JSON list of C-alpha atoms in Angstrom, two decimals:
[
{"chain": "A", "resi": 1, "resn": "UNK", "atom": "CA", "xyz": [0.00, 0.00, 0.00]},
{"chain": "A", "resi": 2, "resn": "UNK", "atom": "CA", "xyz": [1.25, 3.31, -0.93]},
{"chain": "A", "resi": 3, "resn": "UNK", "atom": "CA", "xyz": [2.39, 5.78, 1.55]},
{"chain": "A", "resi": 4, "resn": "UNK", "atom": "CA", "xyz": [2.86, 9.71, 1.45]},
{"chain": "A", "resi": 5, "resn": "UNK", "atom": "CA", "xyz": [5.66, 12.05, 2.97]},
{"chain": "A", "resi": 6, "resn": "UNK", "atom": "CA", "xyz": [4.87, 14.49, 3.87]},
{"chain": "A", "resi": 7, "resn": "UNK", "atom": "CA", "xyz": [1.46, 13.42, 5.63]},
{"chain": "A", "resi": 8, "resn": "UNK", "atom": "CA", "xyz": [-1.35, 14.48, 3.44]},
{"chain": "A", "resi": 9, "resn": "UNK", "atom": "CA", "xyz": [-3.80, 16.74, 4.37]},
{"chain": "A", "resi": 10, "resn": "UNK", "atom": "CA", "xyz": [-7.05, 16.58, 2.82]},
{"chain": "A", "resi": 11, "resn": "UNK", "atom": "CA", "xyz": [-9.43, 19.69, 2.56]},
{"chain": "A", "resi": 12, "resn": "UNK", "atom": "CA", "xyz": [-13.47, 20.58, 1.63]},
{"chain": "A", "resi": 13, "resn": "UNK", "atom": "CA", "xyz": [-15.21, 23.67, 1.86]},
{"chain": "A", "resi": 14, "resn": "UNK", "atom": "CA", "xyz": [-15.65, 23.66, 5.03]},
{"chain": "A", "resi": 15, "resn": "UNK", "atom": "CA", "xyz": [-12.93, 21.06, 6.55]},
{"chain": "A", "resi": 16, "resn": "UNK", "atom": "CA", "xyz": [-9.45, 20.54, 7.06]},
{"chain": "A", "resi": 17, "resn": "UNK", "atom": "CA", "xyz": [-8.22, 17.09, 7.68]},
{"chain": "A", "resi": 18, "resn": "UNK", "atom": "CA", "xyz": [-4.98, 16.88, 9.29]},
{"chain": "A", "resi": 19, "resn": "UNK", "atom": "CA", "xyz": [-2.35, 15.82, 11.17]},
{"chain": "A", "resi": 20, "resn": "UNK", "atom": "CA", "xyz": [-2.72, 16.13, 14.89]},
{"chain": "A", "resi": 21, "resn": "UNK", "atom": "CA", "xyz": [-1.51, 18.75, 16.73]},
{"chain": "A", "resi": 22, "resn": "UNK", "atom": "CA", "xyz": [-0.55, 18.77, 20.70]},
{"chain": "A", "resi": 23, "resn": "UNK", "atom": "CA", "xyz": [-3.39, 21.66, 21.09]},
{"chain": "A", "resi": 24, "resn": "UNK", "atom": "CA", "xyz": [-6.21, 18.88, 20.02]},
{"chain": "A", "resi": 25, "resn": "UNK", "atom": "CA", "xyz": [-5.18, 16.99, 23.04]},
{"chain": "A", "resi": 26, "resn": "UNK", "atom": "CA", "xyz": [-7.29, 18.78, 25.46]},
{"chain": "A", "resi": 27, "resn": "UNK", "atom": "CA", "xyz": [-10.53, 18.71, 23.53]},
{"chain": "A", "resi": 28, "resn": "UNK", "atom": "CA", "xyz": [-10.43, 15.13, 22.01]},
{"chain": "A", "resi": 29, "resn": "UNK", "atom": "CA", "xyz": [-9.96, 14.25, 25.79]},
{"chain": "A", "resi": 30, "resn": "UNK", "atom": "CA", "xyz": [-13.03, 15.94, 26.11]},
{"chain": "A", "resi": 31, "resn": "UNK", "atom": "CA", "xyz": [-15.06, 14.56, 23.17]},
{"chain": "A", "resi": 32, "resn": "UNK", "atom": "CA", "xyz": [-13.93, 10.93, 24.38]},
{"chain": "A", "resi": 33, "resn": "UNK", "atom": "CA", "xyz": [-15.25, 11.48, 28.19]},
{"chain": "A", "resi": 34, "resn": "UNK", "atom": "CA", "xyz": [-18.72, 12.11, 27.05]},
{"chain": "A", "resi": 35, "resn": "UNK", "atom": "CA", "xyz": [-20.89, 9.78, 27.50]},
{"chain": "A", "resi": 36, "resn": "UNK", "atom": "CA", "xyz": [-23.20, 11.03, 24.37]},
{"chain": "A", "resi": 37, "resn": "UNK", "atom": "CA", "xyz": [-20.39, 10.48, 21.88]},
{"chain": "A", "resi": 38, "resn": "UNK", "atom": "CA", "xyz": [-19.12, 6.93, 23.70]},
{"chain": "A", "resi": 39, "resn": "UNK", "atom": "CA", "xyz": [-22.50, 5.82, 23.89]},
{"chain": "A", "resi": 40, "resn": "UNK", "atom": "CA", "xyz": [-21.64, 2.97, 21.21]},
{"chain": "A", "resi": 41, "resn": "UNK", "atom": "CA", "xyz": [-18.46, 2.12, 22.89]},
{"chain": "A", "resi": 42, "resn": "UNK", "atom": "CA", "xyz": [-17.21, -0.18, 25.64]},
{"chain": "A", "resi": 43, "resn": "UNK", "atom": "CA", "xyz": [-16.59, 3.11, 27.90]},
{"chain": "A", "resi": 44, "resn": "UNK", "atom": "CA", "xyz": [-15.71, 6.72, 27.85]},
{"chain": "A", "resi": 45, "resn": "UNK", "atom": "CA", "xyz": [-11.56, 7.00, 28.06]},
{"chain": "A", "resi": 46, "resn": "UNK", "atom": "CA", "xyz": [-9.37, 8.67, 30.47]},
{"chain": "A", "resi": 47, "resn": "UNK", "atom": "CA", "xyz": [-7.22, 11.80, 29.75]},
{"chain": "A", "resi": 48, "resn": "UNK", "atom": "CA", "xyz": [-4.09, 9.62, 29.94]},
{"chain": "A", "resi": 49, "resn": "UNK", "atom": "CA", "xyz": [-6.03, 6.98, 27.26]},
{"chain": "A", "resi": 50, "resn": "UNK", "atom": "CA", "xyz": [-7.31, 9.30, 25.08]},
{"chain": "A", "resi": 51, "resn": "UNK", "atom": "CA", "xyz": [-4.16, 11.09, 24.64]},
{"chain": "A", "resi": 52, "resn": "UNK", "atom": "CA", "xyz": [-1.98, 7.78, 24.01]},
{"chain": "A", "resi": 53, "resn": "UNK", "atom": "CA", "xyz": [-4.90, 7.65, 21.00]},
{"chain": "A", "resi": 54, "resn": "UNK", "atom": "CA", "xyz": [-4.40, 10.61, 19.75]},
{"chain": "A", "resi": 55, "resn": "UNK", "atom": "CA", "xyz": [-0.34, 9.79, 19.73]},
{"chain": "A", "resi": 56, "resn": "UNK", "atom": "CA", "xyz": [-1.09, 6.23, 18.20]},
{"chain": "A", "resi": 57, "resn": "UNK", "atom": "CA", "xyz": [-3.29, 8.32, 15.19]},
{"chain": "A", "resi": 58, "resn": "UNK", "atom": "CA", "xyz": [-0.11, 10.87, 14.87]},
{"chain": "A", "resi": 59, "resn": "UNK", "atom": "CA", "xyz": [2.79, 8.05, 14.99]},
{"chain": "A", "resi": 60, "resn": "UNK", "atom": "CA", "xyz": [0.53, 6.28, 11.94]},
{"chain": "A", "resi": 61, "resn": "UNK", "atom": "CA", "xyz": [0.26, 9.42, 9.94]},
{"chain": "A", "resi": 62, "resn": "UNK", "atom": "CA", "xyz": [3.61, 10.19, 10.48]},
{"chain": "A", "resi": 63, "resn": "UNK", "atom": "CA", "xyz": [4.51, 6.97, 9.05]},
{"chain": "A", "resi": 64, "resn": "UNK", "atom": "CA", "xyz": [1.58, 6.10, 6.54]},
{"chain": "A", "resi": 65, "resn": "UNK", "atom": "CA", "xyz": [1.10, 10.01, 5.36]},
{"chain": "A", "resi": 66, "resn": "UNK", "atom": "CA", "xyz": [-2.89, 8.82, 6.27]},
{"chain": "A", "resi": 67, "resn": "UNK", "atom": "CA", "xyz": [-4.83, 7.45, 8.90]},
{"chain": "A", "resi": 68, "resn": "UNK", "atom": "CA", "xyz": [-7.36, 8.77, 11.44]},
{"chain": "A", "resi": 69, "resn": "UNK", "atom": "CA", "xyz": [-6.98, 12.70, 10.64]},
{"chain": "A", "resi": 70, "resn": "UNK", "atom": "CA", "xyz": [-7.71, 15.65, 13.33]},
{"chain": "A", "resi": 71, "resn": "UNK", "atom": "CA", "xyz": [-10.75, 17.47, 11.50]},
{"chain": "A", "resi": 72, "resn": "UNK", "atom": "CA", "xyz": [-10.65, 21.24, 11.98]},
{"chain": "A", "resi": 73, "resn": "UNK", "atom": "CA", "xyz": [-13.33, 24.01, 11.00]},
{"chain": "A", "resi": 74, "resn": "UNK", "atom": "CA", "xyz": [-12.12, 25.56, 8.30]},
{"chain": "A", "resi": 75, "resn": "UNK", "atom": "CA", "xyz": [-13.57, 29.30, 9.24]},
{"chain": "A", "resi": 76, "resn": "UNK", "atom": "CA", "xyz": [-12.05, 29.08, 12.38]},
{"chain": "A", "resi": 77, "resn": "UNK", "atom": "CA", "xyz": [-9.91, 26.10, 12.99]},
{"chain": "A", "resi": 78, "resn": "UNK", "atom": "CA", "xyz": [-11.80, 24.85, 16.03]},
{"chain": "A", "resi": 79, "resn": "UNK", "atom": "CA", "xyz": [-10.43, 21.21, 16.20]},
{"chain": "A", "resi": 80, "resn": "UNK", "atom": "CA", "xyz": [-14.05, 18.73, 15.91]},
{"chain": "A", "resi": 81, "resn": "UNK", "atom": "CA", "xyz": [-12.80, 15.40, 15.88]},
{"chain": "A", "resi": 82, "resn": "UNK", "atom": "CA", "xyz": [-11.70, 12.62, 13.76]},
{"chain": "A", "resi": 83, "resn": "UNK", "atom": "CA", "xyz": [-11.92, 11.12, 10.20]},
{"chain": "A", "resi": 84, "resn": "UNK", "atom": "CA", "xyz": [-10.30, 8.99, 8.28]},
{"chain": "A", "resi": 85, "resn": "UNK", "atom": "CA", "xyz": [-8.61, 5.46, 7.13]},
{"chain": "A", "resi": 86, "resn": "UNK", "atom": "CA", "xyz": [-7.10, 2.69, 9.41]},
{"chain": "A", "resi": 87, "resn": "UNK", "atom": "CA", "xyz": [-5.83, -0.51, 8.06]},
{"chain": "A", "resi": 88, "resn": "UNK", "atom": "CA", "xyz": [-6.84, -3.18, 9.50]},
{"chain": "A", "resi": 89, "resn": "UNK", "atom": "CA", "xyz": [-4.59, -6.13, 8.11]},
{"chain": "A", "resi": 90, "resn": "UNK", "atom": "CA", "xyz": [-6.00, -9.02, 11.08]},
{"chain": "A", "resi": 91, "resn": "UNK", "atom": "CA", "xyz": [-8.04, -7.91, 13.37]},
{"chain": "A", "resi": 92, "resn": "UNK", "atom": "CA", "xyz": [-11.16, -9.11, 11.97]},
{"chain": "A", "resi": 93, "resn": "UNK", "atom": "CA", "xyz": [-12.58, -12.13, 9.78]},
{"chain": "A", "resi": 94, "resn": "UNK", "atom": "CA", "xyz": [-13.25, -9.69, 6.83]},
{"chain": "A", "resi": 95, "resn": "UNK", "atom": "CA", "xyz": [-9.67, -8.55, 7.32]},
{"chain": "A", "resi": 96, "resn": "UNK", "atom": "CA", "xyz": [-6.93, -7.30, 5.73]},
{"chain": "A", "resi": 97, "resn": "UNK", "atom": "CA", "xyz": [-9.11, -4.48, 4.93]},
{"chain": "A", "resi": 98, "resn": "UNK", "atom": "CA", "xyz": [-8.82, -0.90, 5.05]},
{"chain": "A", "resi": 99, "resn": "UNK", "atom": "CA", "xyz": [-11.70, 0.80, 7.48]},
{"chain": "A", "resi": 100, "resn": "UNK", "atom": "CA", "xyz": [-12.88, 4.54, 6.77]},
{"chain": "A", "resi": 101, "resn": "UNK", "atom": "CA", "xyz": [-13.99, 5.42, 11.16]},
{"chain": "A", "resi": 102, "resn": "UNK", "atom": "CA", "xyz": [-14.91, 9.04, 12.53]},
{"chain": "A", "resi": 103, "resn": "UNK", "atom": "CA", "xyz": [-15.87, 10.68, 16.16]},
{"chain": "A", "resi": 104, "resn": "UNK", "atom": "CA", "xyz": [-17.13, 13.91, 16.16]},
{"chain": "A", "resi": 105, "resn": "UNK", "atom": "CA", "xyz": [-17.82, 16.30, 19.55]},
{"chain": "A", "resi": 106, "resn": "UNK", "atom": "CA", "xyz": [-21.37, 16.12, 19.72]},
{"chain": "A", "resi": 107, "resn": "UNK", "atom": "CA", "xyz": [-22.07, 20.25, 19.33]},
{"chain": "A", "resi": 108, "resn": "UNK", "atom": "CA", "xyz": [-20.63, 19.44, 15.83]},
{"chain": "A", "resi": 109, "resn": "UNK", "atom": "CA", "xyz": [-23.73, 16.37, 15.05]},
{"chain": "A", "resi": 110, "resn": "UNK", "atom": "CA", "xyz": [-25.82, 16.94, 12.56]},
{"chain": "A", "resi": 111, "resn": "UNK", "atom": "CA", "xyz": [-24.12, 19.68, 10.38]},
{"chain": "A", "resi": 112, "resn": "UNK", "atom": "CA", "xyz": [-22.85, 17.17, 7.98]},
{"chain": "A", "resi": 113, "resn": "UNK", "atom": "CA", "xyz": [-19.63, 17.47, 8.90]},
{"chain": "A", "resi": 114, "resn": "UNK", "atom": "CA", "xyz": [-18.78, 13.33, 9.37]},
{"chain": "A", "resi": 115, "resn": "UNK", "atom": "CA", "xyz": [-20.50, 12.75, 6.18]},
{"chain": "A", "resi": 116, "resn": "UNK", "atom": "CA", "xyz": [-18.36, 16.12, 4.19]},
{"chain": "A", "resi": 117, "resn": "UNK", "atom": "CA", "xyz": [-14.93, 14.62, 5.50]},
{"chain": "A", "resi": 118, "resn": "UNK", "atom": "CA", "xyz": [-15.68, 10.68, 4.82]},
{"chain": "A", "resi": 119, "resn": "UNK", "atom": "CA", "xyz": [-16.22, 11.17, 1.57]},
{"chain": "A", "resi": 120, "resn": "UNK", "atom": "CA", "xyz": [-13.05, 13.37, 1.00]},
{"chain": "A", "resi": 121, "resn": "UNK", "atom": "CA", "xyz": [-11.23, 10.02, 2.88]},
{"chain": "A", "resi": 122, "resn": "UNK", "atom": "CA", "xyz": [-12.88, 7.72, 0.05]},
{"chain": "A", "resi": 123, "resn": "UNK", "atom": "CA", "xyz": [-11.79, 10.06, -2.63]},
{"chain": "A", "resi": 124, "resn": "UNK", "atom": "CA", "xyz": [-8.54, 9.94, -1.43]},
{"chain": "A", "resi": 125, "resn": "UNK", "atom": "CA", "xyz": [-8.42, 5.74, -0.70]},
{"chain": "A", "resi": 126, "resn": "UNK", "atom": "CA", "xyz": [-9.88, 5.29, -4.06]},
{"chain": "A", "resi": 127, "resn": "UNK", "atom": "CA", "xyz": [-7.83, 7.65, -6.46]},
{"chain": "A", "resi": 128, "resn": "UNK", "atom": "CA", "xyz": [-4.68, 8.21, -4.26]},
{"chain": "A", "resi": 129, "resn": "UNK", "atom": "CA", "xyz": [-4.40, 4.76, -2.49]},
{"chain": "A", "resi": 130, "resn": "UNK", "atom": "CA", "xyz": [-6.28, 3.13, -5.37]},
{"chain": "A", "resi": 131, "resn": "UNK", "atom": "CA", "xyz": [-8.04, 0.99, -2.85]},
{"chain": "A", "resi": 132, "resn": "UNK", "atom": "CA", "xyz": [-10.43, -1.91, -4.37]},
{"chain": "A", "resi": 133, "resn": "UNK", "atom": "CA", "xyz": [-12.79, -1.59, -1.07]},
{"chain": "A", "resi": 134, "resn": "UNK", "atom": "CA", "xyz": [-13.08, 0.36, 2.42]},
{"chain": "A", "resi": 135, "resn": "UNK", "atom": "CA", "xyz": [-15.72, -1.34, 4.71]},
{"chain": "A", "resi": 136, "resn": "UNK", "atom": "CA", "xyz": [-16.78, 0.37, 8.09]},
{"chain": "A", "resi": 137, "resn": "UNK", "atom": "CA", "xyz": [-18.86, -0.68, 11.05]},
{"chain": "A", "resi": 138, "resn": "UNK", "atom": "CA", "xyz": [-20.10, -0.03, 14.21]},
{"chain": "A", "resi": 139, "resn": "UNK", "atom": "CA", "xyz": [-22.68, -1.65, 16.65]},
{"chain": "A", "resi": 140, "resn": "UNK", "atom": "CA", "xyz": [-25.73, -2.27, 15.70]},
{"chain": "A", "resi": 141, "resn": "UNK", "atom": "CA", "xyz": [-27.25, 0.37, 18.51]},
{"chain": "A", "resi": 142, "resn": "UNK", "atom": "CA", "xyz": [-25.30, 3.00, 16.32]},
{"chain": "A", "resi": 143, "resn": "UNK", "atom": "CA", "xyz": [-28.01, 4.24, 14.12]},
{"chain": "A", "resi": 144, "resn": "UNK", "atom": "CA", "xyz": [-26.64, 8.33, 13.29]},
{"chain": "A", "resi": 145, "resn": "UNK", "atom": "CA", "xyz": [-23.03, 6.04, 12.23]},
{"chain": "A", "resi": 146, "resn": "UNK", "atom": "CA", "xyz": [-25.03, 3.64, 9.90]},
{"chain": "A", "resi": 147, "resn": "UNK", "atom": "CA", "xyz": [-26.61, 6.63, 8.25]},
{"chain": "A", "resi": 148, "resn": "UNK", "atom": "CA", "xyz": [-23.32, 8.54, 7.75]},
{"chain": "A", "resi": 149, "resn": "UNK", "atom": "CA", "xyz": [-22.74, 5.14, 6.31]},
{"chain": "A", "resi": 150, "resn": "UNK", "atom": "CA", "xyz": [-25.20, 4.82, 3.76]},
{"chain": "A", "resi": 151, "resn": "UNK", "atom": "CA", "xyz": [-25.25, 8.54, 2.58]},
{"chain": "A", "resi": 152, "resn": "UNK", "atom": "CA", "xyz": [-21.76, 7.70, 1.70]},
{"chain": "A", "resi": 153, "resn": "UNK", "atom": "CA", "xyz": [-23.24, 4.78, -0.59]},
{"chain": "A", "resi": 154, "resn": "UNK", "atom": "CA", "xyz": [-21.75, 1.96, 1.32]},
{"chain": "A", "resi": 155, "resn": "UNK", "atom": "CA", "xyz": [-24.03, -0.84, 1.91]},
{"chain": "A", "resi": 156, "resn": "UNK", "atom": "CA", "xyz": [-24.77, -3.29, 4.47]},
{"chain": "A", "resi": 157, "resn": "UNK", "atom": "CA", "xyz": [-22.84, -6.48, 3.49]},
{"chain": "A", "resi": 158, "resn": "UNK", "atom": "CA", "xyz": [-23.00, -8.54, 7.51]},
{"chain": "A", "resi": 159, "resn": "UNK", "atom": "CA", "xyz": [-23.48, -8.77, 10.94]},
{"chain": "A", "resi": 160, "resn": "UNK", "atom": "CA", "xyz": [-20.88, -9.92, 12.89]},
{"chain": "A", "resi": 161, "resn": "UNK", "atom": "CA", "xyz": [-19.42, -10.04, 16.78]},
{"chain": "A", "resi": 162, "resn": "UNK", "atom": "CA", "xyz": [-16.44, -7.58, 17.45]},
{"chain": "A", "resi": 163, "resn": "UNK", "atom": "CA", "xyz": [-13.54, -9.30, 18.43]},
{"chain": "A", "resi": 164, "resn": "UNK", "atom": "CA", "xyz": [-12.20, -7.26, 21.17]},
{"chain": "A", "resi": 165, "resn": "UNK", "atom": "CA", "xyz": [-16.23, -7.81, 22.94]},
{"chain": "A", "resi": 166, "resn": "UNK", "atom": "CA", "xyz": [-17.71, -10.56, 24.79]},
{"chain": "A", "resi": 167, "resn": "UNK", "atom": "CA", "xyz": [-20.21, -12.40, 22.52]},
{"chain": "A", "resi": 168, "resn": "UNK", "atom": "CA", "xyz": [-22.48, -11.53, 25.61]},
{"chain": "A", "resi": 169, "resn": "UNK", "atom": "CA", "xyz": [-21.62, -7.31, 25.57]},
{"chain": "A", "resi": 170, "resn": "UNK", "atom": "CA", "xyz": [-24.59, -5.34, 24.52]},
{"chain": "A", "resi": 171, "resn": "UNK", "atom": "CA", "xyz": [-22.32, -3.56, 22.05]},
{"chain": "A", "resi": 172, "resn": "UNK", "atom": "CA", "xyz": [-20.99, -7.24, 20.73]},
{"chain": "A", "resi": 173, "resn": "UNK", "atom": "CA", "xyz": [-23.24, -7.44, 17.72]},
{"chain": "A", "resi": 174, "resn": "UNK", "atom": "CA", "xyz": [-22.11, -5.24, 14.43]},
{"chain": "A", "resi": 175, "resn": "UNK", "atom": "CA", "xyz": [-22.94, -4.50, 11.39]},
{"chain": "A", "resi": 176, "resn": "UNK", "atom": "CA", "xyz": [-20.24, -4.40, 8.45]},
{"chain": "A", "resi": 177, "resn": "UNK", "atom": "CA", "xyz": [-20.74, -1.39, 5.45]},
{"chain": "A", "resi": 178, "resn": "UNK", "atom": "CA", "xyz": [-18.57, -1.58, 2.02]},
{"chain": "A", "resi": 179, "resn": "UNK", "atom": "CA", "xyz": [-18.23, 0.25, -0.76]},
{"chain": "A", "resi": 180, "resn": "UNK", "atom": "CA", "xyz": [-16.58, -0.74, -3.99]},
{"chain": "A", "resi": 181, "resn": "UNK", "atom": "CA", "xyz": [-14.08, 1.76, -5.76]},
{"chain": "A", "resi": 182, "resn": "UNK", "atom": "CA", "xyz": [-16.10, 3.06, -8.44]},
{"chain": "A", "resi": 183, "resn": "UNK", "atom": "CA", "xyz": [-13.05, 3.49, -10.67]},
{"chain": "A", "resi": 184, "resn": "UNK", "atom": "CA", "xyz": [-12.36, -0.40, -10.55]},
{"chain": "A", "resi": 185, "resn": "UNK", "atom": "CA", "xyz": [-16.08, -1.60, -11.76]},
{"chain": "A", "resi": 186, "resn": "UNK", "atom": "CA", "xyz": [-15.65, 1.38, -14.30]},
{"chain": "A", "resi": 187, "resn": "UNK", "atom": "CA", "xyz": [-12.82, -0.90, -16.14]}
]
């Protein structure tokens, strides 16, 4: 798989997706300890845990020139969240397989904004990375996710049990998206 230096940074009208920064720290910290935004997850994270996430994202970029980008406002560069591409080469029975992801803070729901930056990330994994597929998923509880989902064309393909879950979690049971690279089924 190809990889970029310097890391790329991808941008929309209204979106900047980056490379972390040490100032998004403080407020991915923040967007991670609310409950709202972990409500599909195992459990909100600690300071400490959310910044060794934020590191792990950087280190990747750093090496990959992609991954899980910081998303900033464009108009005033108010750090929002995350978007963007992980590899996934084991993890799971669909893998190796390239996963498009993204947590927003909640006050910045329902603008658009996850939807704006994934499919800047799918440009980019299907003309840059010239990527056959990128599947995402999330638990089956996580309707807002499964919409972002399918406005971005992917469709449901399984359910399946996470991995890193008991079979017997609430949040166990998840539902797998793909979408095919247009420019492949164009040949």
């Amino acid at each position: 798989m190809q990889t970029f230096s310097p890391p790329i940074q991808l941008e929309s009208s209204r979106l900047i997706l980056r490379q972390w920064q040490i100032t998004d720290f403080e407020p991915f910290a923040n967007l991670n300890a609310d409950p709202d935004v972990m409500a599909h997850f195992p459990t909100t994270l600690s300071e400490l845990e959310s910044q060794q996430l934020a590191e792990k994202f950087q280190t990747i970029i750093a090496e990959n020139g992609w991954g899980f980008w910081a998303v900033e406002l464009k108009e005033n560069h108010q750090f929002i969240g995350f978007v963007g591409l992980q590899n996934q080469p084991t993890q799971y029975s669909f893998s190796p397989c390239v996963e498009i992801g993204w947590r927003l803070a909640q006050q910045y729901w329902h603008h658009g904004y996850a939807t704006e930056a994934a499919q800047l990330c799918l440009k980019f994994s299907f003309e840059q990375l010239a990527l056959e597929e990128v599947v995402s998923f999330t638990a089956m509880s996580n309707v807002p996710s499964q919409k972002v989902m399918q406005r971005l064309g992917m469709r449901h393909i399984k359910n399946f049990i996470h991995p890193a879950l008991d079979v017997k979690h609430p949040l166990a049971e998840h539902l797998l998206y793909s979408i095919q690279n247009p420019n492949a089924l164009e040949q």
